[in-house]
PDB file of C-alpha atoms in Angstrom:
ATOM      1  CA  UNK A   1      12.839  28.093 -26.350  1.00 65.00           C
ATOM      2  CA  UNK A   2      14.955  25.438 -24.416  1.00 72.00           C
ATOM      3  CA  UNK A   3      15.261  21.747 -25.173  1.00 79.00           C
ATOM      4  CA  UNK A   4      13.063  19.828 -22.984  1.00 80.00           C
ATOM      5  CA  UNK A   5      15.859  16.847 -23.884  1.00 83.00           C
ATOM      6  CA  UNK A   6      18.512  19.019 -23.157  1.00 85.00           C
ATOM      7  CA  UNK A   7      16.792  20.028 -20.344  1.00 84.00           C
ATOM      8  CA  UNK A   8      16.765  16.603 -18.807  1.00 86.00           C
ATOM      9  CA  UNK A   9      20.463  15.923 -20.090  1.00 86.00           C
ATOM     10  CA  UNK A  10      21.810  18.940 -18.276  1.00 86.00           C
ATOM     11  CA  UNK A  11      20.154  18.346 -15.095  1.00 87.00           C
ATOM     12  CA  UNK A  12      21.130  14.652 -14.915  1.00 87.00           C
ATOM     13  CA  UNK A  13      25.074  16.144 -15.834  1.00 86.00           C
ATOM     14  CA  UNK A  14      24.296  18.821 -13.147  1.00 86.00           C
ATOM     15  CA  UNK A  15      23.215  16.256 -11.017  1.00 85.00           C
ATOM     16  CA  UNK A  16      26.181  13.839 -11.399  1.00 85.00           C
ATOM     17  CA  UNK A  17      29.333  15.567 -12.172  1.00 84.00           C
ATOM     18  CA  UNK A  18      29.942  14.390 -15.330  1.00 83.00           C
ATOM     19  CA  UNK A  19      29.455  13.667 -18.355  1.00 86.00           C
ATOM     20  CA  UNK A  20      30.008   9.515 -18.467  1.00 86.00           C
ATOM     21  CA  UNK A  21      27.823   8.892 -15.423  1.00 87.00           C
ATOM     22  CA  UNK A  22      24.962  10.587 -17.034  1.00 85.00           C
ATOM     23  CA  UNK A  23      25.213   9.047 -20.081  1.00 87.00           C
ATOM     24  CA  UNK A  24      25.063   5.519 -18.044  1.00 87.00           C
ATOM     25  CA  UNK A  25      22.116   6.647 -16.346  1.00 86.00           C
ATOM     26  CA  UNK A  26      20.665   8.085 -19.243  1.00 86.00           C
ATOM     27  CA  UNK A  27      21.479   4.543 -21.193  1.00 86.00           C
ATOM     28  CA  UNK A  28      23.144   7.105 -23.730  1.00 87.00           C
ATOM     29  CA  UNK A  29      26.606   7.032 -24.823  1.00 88.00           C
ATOM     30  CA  UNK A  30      29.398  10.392 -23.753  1.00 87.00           C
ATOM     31  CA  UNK A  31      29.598  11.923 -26.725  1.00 90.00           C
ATOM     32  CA  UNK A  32      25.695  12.033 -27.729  1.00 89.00           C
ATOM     33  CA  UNK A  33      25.625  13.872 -23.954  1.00 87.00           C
ATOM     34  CA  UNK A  34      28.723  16.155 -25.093  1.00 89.00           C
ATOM     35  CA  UNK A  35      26.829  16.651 -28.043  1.00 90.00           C
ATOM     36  CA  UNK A  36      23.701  17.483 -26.284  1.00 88.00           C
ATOM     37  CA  UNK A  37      25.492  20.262 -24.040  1.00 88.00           C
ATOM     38  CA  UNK A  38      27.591  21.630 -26.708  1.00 89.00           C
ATOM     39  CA  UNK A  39      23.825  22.386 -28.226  1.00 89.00           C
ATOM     40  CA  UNK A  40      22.093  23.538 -25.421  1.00 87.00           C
ATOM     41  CA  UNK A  41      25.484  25.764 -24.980  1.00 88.00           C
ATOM     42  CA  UNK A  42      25.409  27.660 -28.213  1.00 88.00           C
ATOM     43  CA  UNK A  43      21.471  28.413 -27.664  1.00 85.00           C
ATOM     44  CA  UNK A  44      22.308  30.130 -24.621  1.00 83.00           C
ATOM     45  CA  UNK A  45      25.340  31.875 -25.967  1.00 85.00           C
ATOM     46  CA  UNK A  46      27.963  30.418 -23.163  1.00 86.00           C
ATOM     47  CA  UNK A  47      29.016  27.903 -21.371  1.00 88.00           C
ATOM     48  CA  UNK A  48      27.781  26.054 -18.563  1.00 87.00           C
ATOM     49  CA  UNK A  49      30.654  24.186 -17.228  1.00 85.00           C
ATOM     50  CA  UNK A  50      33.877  24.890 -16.402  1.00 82.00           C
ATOM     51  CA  UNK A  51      35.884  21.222 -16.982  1.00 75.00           C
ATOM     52  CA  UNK A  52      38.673  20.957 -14.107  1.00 69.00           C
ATOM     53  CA  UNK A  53      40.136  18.128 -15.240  1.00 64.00           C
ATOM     54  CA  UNK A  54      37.775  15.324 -14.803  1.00 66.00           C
ATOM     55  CA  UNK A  55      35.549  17.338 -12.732  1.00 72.00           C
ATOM     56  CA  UNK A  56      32.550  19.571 -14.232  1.00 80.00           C
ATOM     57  CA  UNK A  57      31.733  22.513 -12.382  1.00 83.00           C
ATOM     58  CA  UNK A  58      28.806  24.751 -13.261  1.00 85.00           C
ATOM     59  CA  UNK A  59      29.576  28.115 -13.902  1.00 86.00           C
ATOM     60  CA  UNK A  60      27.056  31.063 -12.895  1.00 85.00           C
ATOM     61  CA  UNK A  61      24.818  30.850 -15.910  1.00 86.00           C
ATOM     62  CA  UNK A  62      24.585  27.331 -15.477  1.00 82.00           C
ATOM     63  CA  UNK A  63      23.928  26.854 -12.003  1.00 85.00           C
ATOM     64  CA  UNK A  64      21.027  29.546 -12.581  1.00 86.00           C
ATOM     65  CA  UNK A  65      20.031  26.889 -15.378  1.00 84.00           C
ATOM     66  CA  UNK A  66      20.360  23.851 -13.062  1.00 83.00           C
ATOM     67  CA  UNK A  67      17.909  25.640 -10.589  1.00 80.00           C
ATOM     68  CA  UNK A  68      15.218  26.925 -12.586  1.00 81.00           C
ATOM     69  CA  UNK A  69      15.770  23.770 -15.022  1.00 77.00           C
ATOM     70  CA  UNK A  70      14.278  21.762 -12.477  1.00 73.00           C
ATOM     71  CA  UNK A  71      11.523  23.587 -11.924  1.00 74.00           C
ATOM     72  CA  UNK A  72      10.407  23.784 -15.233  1.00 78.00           C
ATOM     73  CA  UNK A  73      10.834  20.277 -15.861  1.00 74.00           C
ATOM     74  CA  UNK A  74       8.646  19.692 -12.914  1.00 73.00           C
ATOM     75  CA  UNK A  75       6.369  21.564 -13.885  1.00 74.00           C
ATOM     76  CA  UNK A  76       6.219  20.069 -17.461  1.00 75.00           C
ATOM     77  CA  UNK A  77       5.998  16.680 -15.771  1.00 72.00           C
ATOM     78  CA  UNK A  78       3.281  17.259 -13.426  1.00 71.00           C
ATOM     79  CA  UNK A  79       1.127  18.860 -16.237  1.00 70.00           C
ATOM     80  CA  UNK A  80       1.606  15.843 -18.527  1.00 70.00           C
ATOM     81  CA  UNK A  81       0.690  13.519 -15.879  1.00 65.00           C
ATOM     82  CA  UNK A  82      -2.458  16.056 -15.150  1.00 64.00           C
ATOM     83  CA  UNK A  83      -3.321  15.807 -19.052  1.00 67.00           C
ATOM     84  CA  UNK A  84      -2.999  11.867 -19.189  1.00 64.00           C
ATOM     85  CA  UNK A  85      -5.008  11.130 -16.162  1.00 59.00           C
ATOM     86  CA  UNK A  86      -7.980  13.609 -17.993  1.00 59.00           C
ATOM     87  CA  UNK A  87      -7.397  12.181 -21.118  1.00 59.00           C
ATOM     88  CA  UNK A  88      -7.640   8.778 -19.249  1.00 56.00           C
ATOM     89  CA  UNK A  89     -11.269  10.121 -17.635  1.00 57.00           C
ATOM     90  CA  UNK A  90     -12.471  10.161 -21.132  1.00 54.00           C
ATOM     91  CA  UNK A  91     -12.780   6.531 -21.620  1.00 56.00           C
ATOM     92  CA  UNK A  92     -14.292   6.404 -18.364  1.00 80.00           C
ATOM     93  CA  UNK A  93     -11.908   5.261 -16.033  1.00 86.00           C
ATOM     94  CA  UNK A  94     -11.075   6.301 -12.253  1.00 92.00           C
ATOM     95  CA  UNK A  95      -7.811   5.141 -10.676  1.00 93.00           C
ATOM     96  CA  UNK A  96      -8.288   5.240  -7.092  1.00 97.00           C
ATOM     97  CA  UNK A  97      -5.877   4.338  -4.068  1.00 97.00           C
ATOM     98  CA  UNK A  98      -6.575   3.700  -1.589  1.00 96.00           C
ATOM     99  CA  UNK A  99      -5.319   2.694   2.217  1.00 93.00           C
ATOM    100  CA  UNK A 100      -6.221  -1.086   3.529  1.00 89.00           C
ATOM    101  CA  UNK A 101      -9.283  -0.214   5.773  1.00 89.00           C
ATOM    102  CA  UNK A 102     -10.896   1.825   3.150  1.00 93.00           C
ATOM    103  CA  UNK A 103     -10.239  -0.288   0.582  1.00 92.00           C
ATOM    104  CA  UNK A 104     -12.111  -2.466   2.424  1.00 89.00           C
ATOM    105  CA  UNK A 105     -15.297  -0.907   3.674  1.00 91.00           C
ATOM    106  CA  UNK A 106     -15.350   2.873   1.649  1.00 95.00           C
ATOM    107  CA  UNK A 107     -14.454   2.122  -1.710  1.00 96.00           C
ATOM    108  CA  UNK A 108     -16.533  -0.594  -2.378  1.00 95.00           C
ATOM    109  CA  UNK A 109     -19.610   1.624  -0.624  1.00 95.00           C
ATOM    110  CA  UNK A 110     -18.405   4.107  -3.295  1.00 97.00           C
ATOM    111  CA  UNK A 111     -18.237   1.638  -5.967  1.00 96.00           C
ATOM    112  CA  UNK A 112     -22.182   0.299  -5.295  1.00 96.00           C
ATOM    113  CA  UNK A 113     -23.457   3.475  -5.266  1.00 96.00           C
ATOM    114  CA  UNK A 114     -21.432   4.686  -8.780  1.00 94.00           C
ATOM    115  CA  UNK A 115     -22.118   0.854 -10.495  1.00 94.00           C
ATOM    116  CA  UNK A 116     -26.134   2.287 -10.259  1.00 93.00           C
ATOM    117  CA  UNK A 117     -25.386   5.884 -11.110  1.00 90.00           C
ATOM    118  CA  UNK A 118     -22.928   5.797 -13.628  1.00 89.00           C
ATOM    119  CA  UNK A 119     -22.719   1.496 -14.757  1.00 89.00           C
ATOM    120  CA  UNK A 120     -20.020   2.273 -17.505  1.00 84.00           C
ATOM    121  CA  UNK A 121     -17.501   3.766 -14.850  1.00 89.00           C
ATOM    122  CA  UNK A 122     -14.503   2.004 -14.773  1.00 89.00           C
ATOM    123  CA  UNK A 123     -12.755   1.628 -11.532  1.00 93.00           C
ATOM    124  CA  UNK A 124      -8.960   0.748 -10.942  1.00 94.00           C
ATOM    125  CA  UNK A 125      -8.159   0.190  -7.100  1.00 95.00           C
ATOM    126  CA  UNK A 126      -4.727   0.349  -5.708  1.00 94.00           C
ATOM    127  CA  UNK A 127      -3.642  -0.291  -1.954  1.00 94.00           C
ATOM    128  CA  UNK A 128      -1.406   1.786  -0.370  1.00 91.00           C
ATOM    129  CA  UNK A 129      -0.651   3.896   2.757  1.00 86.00           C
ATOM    130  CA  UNK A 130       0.239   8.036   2.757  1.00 82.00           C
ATOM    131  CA  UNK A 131       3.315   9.108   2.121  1.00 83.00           C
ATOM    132  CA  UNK A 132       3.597   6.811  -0.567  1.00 89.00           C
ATOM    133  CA  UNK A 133      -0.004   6.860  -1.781  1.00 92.00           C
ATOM    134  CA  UNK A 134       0.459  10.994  -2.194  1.00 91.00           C
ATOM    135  CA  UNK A 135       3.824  10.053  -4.610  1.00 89.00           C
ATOM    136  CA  UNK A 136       1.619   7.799  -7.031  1.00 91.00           C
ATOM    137  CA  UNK A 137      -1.030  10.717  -7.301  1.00 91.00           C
ATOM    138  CA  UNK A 138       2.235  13.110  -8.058  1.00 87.00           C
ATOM    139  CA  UNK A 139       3.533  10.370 -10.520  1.00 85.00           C
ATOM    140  CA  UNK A 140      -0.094  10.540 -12.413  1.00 84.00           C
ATOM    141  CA  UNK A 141      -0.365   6.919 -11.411  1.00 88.00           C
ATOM    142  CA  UNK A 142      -3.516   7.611  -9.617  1.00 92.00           C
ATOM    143  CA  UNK A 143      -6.112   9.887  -9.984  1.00 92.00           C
ATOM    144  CA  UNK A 144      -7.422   9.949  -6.465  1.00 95.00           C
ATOM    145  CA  UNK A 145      -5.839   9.258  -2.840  1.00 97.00           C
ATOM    146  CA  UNK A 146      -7.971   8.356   0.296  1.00 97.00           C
ATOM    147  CA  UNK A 147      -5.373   9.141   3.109  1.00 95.00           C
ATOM    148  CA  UNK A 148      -5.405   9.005   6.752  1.00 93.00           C
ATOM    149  CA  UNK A 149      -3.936  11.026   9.575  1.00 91.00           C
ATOM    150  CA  UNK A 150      -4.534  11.057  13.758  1.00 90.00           C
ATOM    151  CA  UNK A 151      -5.767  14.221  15.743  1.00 84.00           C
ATOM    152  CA  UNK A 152      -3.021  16.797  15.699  1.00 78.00           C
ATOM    153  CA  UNK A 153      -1.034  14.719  13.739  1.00 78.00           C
ATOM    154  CA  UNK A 154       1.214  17.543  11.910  1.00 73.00           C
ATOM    155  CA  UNK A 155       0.526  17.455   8.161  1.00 70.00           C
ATOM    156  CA  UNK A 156       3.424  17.972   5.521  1.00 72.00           C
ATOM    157  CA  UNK A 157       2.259  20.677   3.030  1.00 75.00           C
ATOM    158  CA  UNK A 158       4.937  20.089   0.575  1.00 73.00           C
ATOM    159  CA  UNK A 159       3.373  16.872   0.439  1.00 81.00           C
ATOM    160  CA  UNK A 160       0.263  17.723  -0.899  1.00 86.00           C
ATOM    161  CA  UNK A 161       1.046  21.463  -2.010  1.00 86.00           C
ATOM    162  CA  UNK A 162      -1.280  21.865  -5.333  1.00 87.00           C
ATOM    163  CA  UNK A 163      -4.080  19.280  -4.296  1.00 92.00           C
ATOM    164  CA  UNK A 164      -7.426  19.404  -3.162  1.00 94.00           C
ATOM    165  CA  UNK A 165      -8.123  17.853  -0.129  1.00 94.00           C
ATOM    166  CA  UNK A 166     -11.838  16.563   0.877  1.00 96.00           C
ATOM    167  CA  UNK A 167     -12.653  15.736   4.041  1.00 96.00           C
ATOM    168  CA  UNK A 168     -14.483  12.477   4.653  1.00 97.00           C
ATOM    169  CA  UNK A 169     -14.303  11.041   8.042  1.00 94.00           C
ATOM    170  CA  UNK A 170     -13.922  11.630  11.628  1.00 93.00           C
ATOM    171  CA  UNK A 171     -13.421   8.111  13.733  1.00 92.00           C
ATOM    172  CA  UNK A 172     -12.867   7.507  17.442  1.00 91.00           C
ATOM    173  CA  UNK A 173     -10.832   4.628  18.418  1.00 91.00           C
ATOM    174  CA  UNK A 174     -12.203   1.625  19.882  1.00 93.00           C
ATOM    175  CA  UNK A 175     -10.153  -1.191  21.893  1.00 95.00           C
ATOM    176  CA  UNK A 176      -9.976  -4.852  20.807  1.00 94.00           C
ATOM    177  CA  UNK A 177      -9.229  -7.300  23.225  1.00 95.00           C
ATOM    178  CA  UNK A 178     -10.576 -10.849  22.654  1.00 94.00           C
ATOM    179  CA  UNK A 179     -13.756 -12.471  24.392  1.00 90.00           C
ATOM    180  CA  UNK A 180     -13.202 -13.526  27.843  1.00 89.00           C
ATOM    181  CA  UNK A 181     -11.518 -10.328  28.656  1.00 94.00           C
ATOM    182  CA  UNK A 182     -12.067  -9.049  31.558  1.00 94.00           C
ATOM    183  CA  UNK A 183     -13.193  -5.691  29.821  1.00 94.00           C
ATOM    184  CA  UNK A 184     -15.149  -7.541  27.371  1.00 92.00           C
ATOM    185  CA  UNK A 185     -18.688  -6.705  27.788  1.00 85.00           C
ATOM    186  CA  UNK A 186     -18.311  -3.082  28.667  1.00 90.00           C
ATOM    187  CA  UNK A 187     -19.985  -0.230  27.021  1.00 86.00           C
ATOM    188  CA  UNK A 188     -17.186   2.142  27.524  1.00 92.00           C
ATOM    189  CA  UNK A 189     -13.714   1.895  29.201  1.00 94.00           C
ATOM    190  CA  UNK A 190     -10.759   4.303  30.007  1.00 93.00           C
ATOM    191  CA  UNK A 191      -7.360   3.299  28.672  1.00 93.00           C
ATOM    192  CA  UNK A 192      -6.078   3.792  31.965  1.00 94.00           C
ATOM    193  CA  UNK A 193      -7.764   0.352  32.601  1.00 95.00           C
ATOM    194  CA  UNK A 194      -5.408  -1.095  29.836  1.00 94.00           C
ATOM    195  CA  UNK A 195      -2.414  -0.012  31.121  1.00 95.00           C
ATOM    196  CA  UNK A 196      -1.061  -3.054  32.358  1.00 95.00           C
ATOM    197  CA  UNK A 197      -2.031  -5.006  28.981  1.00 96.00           C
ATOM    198  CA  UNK A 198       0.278  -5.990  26.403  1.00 97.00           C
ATOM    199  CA  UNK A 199      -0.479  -4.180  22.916  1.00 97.00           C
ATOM    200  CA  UNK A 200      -1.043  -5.242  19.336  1.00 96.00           C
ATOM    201  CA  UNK A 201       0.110  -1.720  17.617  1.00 94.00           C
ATOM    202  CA  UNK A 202      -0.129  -0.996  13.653  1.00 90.00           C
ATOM    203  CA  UNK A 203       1.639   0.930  11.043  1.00 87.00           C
ATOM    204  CA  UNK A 204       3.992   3.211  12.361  1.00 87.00           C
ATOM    205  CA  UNK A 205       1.653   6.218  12.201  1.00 87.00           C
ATOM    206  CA  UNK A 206      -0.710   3.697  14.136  1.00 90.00           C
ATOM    207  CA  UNK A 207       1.735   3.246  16.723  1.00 92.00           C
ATOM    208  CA  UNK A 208       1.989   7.304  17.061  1.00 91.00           C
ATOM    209  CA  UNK A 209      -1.021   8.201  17.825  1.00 92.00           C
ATOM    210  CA  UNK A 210      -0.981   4.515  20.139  1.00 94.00           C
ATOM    211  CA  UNK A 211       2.093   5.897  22.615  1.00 94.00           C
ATOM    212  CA  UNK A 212       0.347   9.347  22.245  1.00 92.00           C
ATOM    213  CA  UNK A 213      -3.236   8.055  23.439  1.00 94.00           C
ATOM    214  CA  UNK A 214      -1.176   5.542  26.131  1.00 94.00           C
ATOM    215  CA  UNK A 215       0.694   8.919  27.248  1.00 94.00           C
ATOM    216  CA  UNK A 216      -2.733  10.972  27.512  1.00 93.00           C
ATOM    217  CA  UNK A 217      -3.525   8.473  30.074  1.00 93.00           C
ATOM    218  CA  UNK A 218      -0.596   8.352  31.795  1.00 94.00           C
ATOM    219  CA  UNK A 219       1.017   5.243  30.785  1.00 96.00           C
ATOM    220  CA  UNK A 220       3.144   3.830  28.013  1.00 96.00           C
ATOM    221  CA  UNK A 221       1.711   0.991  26.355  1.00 96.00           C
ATOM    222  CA  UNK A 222       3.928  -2.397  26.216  1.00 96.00           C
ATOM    223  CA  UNK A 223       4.494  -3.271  23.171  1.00 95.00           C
ATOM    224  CA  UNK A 224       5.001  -6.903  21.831  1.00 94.00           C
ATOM    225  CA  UNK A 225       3.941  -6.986  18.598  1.00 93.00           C
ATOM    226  CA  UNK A 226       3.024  -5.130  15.575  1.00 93.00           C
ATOM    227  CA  UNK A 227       2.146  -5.697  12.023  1.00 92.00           C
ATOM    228  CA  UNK A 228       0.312  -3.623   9.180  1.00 87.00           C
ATOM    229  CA  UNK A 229      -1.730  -6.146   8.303  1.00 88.00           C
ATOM    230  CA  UNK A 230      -5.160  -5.390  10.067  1.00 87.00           C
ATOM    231  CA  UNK A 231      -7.043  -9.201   9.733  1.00 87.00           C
ATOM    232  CA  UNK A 232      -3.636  -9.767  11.487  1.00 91.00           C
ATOM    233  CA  UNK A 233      -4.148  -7.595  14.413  1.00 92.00           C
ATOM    234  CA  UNK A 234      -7.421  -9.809  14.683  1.00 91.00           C
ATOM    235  CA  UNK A 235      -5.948 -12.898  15.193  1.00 92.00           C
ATOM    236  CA  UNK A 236      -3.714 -11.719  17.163  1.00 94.00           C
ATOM    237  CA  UNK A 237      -5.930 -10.112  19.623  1.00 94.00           C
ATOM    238  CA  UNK A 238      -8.346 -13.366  19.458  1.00 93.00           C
ATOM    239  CA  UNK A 239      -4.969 -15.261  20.576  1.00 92.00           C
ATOM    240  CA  UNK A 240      -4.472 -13.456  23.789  1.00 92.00           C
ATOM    241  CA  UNK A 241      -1.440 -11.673  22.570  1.00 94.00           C
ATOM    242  CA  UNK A 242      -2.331  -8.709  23.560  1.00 95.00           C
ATOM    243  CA  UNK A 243      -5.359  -5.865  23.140  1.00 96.00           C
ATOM    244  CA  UNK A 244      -5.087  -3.403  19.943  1.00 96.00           C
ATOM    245  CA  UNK A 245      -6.575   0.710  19.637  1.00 95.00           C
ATOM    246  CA  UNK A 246      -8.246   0.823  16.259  1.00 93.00           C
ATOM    247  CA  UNK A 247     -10.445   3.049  14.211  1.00 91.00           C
ATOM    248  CA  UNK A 248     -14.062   2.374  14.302  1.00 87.00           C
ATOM    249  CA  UNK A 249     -13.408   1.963  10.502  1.00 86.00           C
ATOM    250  CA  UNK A 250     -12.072  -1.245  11.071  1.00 84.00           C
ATOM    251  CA  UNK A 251     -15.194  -2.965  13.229  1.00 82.00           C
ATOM    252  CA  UNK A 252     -17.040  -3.094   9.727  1.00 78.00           C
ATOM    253  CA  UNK A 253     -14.957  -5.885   8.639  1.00 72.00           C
ATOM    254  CA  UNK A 254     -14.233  -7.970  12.327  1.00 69.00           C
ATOM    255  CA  UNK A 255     -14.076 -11.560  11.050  1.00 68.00           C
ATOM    256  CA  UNK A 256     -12.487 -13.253  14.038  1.00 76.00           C
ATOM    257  CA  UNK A 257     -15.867 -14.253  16.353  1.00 80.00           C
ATOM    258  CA  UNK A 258     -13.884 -14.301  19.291  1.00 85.00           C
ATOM    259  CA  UNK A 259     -13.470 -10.772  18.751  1.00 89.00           C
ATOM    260  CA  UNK A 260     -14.939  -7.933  21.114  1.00 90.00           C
ATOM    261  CA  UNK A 261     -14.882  -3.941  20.663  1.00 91.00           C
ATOM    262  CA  UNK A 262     -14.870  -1.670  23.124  1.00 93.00           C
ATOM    263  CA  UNK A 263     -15.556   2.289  23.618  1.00 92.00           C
ATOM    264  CA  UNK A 264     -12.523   4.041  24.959  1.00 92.00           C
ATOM    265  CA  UNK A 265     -12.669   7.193  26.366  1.00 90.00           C
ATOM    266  CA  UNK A 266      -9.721   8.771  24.548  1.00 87.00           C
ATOM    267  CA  UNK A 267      -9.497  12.310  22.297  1.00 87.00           C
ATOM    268  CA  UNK A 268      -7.467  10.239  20.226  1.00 88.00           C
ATOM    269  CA  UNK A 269      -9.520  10.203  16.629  1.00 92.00           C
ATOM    270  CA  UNK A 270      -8.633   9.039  13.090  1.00 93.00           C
ATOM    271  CA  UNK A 271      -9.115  11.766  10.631  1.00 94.00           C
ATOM    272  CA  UNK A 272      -9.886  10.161   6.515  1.00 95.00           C
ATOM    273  CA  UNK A 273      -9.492  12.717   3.605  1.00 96.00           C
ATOM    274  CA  UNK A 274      -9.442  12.408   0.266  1.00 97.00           C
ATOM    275  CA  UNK A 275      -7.108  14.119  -2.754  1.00 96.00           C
ATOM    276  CA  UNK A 276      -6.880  14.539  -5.782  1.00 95.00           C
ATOM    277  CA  UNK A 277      -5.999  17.337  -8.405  1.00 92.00           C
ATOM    278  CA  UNK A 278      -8.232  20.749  -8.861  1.00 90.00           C
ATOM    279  CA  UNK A 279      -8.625  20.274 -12.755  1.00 84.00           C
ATOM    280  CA  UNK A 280      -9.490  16.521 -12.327  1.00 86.00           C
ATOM    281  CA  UNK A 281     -12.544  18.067  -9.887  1.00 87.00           C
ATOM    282  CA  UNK A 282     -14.049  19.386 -12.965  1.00 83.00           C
ATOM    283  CA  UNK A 283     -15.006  15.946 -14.669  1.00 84.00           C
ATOM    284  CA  UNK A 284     -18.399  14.856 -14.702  1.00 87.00           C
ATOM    285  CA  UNK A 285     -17.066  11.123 -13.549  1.00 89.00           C
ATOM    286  CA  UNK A 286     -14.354  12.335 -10.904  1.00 91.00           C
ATOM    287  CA  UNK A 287     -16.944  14.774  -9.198  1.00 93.00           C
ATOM    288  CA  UNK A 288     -19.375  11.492  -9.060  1.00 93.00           C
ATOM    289  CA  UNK A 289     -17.015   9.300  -7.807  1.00 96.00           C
ATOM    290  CA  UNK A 290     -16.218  12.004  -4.506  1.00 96.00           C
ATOM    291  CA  UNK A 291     -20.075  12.308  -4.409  1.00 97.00           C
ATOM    292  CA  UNK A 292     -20.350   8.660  -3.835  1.00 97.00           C
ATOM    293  CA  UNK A 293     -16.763   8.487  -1.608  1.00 97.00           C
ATOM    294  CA  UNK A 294     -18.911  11.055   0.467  1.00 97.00           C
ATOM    295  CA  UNK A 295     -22.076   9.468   0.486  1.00 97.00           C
ATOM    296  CA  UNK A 296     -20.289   6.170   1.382  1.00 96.00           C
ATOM    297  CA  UNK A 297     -18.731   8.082   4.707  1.00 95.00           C
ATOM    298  CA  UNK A 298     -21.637   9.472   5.707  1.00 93.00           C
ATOM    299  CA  UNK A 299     -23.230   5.675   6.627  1.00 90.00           C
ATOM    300  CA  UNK A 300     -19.640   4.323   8.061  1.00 82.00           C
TER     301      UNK A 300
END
């Protein structure tokens, strides 16, 4: 049986070249790596490197090593992190994160419904946006991700390759522009009849499926502004700066009363899903809390 030390001392000397620059990333001194290679050496009856001078190089047995090392050490990693976040479930805690909008309107829905199902639930709530939310769930910093993609938005399965993945939501896009507009008061408007507006866009996956809407219609939307921050779109749009294309997500938390939403007539659609790991499923409190995430989407 290998090292898992060793393990993680060879790949970071794999990795680097030699044997002084993983011992200062390692916070280690040389020779406690050289000794740590000169074991893992004699356990697999040969050497791994071939020292040119100053220069390592792996030989065959050690490349093979330095490919299937990593793997295993994933793999090791990823099934610690699945065993903490359980062992974390059985205290009663849920570590959810969580994108802005739904942080805002979903996740507390969630939260009312699971404070009178299950009041001893604890609930930990971080904020953050997909790829990076997906990371933190791979990290076993999170126990559950509520992402977001856009109609035909291409999906990256090495992203979320081992996950389950729950759909919750379906939105159409609505238009903000600010009251006074001349489109204000409609029930229903093409985009085509904002093409010669200036935009408020969002994130850059906003602003994707913005220019791809725009293009549907046969225009590209001028841009002069964008920003992340959604109560910032708001004011924005309430300051004549421009009109915005936003879920239907976001109209449960308008605060700006010089604010008007419109119906576009767009395919364009928002598409909220949540993830989290197959095991995790299992739990009593983790199956609750996507019972209530889906209960909570169902009246959005």
């Amino acid at each position: 049986m290998f090292d898992t030390r060793q393990l993680e001392v060879f790949a970071t000397v794999a990795r680097t070249g030699s044997f002084s620059a993983a011992a200062r990333l390692l916070h280690c001194s040389q020779p406690a790596v050289s000794q740590q290679m000169r074991a893992l050496e004699r356990q697999v009856g040969g050497p791994l490197f071939v020292r040119t001078g100053r220069g390592l190089h792996l030989t065959e047995a050690g490349r093979i090593l330095a490919e299937r090392g990593s793997d295993l050490l994933d793999q090791l990693a990823t099934t610690h992190q699945q065993v903490s976040a359980i062992a974390t479930h059985d205290i009663g805690t849920i570590r959810i994160c969580a994108f802005p909008s739904a942080n805002v309107s979903l996740v507390p829905a969630a939260a009312a419904i699971l404070a009178e199902e299950r009041p001893a639930l604890r609930l930990e709530l971080v904020e953050e946006e997909p790829p990076d939310s997906f990371a933190l769930l791979r990290r076993g910093e999170v126990d559950l991700v509520l992402s977001f993609s856009y109609l035909d938005e291409p999906q990256d399965e090495a992203t979320v390759n081992g996950m389950l993945s729950v759909p919750l939501l379906r939105e159409p896009l609505a238009l903000l522009v600010p009251a006074g507009h001349r489109l204000a008061g409609r029930e229903r408007v093409s985009l085509t009849e904002a093409a010669e507006e200036r935009w408020i866009a969002g994130c850059v996956r906003c602003q994707r499926a913005l220019h791809q809407a725009c293009g549907a219609a046969g225009f590209v939307p001028d841009i002069t502004c964008s920003t992340d921050d959604n109560l910032a779109i708001q004011s924005l749009v309430t300051a004549g700066l421009g009109v915005a294309l936003v879920p239907r997500l976001l109209l449960s938390f308008l605060q700006h009363p010089g604010l008007t939403a419109v119906e576009v007539e767009s395919a364009a659609q928002r598409l909220t899903s949540l993830y989290t790991w197959p095991d995790l499923i299992r739990l009593p409190i983790m199956r609750a809390t996507v019972d209530a995430l889906i209960s909570a989407s169902a009246k959005a």
